[in-house]
Coordinates of C-alpha atoms in Angstrom, one line a residue:
A1 CA -6.4 21.4 29.5
M2 CA -3.5 19.9 27.9
A3 CA -1.7 19.7 31.5
D4 CA -5.0 17.8 32.7
A5 CA -4.8 15.6 30.1
L6 CA -1.2 14.8 30.3
T7 CA -1.7 14.2 34.0
A8 CA -4.3 11.6 33.4
I9 CA -1.9 9.7 30.9
F10 CA 0.9 9.3 33.1
K11 CA -0.6 9.1 36.7
P12 CA -0.9 5.3 36.1
V13 CA 2.9 5.5 36.1
L14 CA 3.4 7.2 39.4
E15 CA 0.5 5.4 41.4
N16 CA 1.1 1.9 40.1
G17 CA 4.9 1.8 38.2
E18 CA 3.0 0.7 35.1
P19 CA 4.8 2.0 31.8
V20 CA 2.4 4.4 29.5
V21 CA 4.0 3.9 25.6
D22 CA 3.1 5.2 22.3
V23 CA 0.1 7.7 23.2
L24 CA -0.6 10.5 20.7
V25 CA -1.4 13.5 22.0
N26 CA -2.9 16.7 19.8
G27 CA -2.3 20.1 21.1
E28 CA -0.8 23.5 20.2
T29 CA 2.3 25.0 21.7
P30 CA 2.5 28.6 23.3
A31 CA 5.2 29.4 20.6
Q32 CA 2.8 28.5 17.8
P33 CA -0.8 29.1 18.9
G34 CA -3.3 27.7 16.5
V35 CA -0.7 25.4 15.0
P36 CA -2.0 22.1 15.4
R37 CA 0.8 19.4 16.5
I38 CA 0.9 15.8 17.7
W39 CA 3.2 14.0 19.9
R40 CA 4.1 10.6 20.5
N41 CA 4.0 10.0 24.5
N42 CA 6.2 7.5 26.5
Y43 CA 6.2 7.4 30.3
L44 CA 8.6 5.2 32.3
P45 CA 8.7 4.9 36.4
F46 CA 11.8 6.4 37.7
R47 CA 12.5 4.1 40.9
S48 CA 15.0 4.1 43.9
E49 CA 17.0 1.8 44.9
T50 CA 14.3 0.0 47.1
G51 CA 12.0 -0.2 43.9
E52 CA 9.6 2.7 45.1
V53 CA 8.5 4.9 42.4
I54 CA 9.8 8.2 42.9
G55 CA 9.2 9.9 39.4
L56 CA 8.9 9.4 35.9
L57 CA 10.7 9.4 32.7
A58 CA 9.3 11.0 29.9
V59 CA 10.2 10.7 26.1
I60 CA 8.1 13.0 23.9
V61 CA 8.6 12.9 20.1
D62 CA 7.0 15.5 17.8
V63 CA 5.4 13.4 15.2
T64 CA 3.2 15.8 13.4
K65 CA 4.9 15.6 10.0
T66 CA 5.0 11.5 10.3
E67 CA 1.2 11.4 11.4
T68 CA -0.1 13.9 8.7
L69 CA 1.8 12.0 5.9
K70 CA 0.3 9.0 7.3
D71 CA -3.5 10.4 7.3
D72 CA -2.6 11.8 3.8
L73 CA -1.5 8.4 2.3
K74 CA -4.7 7.0 3.9
D75 CA -7.0 9.8 2.1
A76 CA -5.2 9.2 -1.2
R77 CA -5.3 5.3 -1.0
Y78 CA -9.2 5.7 -0.5
R79 CA -9.3 7.9 -3.4
Y80 CA -7.3 5.5 -5.5
E81 CA -9.7 2.5 -4.5
R82 CA -12.9 4.0 -5.0
A83 CA -11.2 5.3 -8.4
I84 CA -10.3 2.1 -9.4
E85 CA -13.3 0.4 -8.3
G86 CA -15.8 3.1 -10.2
S87 CA -13.7 2.4 -13.4
N88 CA -14.1 -1.4 -13.1
L89 CA -10.7 -1.9 -14.5
G90 CA -8.4 -4.9 -13.9
I91 CA -5.1 -3.9 -12.5
W92 CA -1.4 -5.6 -12.5
D93 CA 1.9 -4.7 -11.7
W94 CA 4.7 -7.0 -13.0
T95 CA 8.2 -7.0 -11.6
V96 CA 9.7 -8.2 -14.8
S97 CA 13.0 -9.3 -12.7
T98 CA 11.4 -11.8 -10.6
G99 CA 7.9 -12.8 -12.6
N100 CA 6.0 -11.8 -9.7
V101 CA 2.7 -10.0 -10.4
W102 CA 0.3 -8.4 -8.3
F103 CA -3.2 -8.9 -9.8
S104 CA -6.1 -6.3 -8.2
D105 CA -9.3 -8.4 -7.1
R106 CA -11.1 -7.0 -9.9
W107 CA -8.5 -8.3 -12.4
Q108 CA -9.2 -11.7 -10.8
T109 CA -13.1 -11.8 -10.8
M110 CA -13.5 -10.3 -14.0
L111 CA -11.9 -13.7 -15.1
G112 CA -14.1 -15.8 -12.7
Y113 CA -11.6 -16.3 -10.1
E114 CA -11.4 -15.5 -6.3
P115 CA -9.2 -12.9 -5.2
G116 CA -5.9 -14.9 -4.5
E117 CA -6.8 -18.0 -6.3
L118 CA -4.3 -17.1 -9.2
A119 CA -0.7 -17.6 -8.5
P120 CA 0.8 -13.8 -8.2
H121 CA 3.4 -14.7 -11.1
V122 CA 3.6 -13.4 -14.9
S123 CA 2.8 -17.0 -15.7
S124 CA -0.8 -16.9 -14.4
W125 CA -1.1 -14.5 -17.5
E126 CA 1.0 -16.3 -19.8
Q127 CA -1.0 -19.6 -19.5
G128 CA -4.2 -17.5 -20.0
V129 CA -3.3 -15.9 -23.1
H130 CA -5.1 -17.3 -26.4
P131 CA -2.5 -19.2 -28.1
D132 CA -3.4 -17.3 -31.8
D133 CA -3.1 -14.3 -30.0
W134 CA 0.7 -14.2 -28.8
P135 CA 2.0 -12.9 -32.2
I136 CA -0.1 -9.3 -31.4
V137 CA 0.9 -9.6 -27.9
N138 CA 4.8 -9.7 -28.5
A139 CA 4.3 -7.1 -31.1
S140 CA 3.4 -4.7 -28.5
L141 CA 5.1 -5.7 -25.6
Q142 CA 8.5 -6.6 -26.8
P143 CA 9.1 -3.5 -28.2
H144 CA 8.0 -1.6 -25.1
L145 CA 10.3 -3.8 -22.8
D146 CA 13.0 -3.0 -25.1
G147 CA 12.6 0.8 -24.9
L148 CA 11.2 1.3 -28.3
A149 CA 7.6 2.2 -27.6
P150 CA 6.2 4.7 -24.9
E151 CA 3.7 1.8 -23.5
Y152 CA 2.3 -1.2 -24.2
S153 CA -1.3 -1.7 -25.4
C154 CA -2.7 -4.7 -27.3
E155 CA -6.3 -6.5 -27.0
H156 CA -6.2 -9.8 -26.7
R157 CA -8.0 -13.1 -25.1
V158 CA -7.5 -14.5 -21.9
R159 CA -8.9 -17.9 -20.7
C160 CA -11.4 -17.8 -17.9
K161 CA -12.0 -19.9 -15.3
D162 CA -14.6 -21.7 -16.6
G163 CA -12.8 -22.1 -19.8
G164 CA -14.4 -19.4 -22.0
W165 CA -12.4 -16.5 -23.3
L166 CA -12.4 -12.7 -22.3
W167 CA -11.3 -10.2 -24.8
I168 CA -9.4 -7.5 -23.0
H169 CA -7.5 -4.5 -23.8
D170 CA -4.4 -4.6 -22.0
R171 CA -2.3 -1.7 -21.1
G172 CA 1.2 -1.1 -19.4
K173 CA 4.0 0.8 -18.9
V174 CA 7.6 0.3 -17.7
V175 CA 8.0 2.7 -14.7
E176 CA 11.6 1.9 -13.8
R177 CA 14.5 0.3 -15.4
D178 CA 17.5 -1.1 -13.7
A179 CA 21.1 -0.3 -14.6
Q180 CA 21.0 -3.0 -17.6
G181 CA 17.7 -1.2 -19.1

């Protein structure tokens, strides 16, 4: 059955001289029956000096681990997205050294913005924090950034697109530090 499937894949190479590349094939080997494998197949025409197709070159790579990891990652991402969606939380990820921030769609829409409408920079958040709330924000944020507190957590107001204020409980945690801390 696998031989028939492979013949169907590489037949155009022999008949028309057309390469067939990056075809995934699932199957088992006689050495490991019952163990599913995945191969990435590439077939190229082998030509005579006159250009006639006289055979084919096959490059077949076992990609079982890679494809399995891709499937696992896809499943994990799906579960993560459903969990975040169900929690109704706004999520952010801040790269302190550059100031770049990824804001989840929910983080933006809870403030009345369309996804992608806010600049992906910490200044978008800084400009939105209520001026009277900066002392409480800094009292929690700076000790955490300095490595003196295990996490950043505070309640403060953020300006919405319509000019109103939304009280949020903002939390974060440094997950990686550079050589300078």
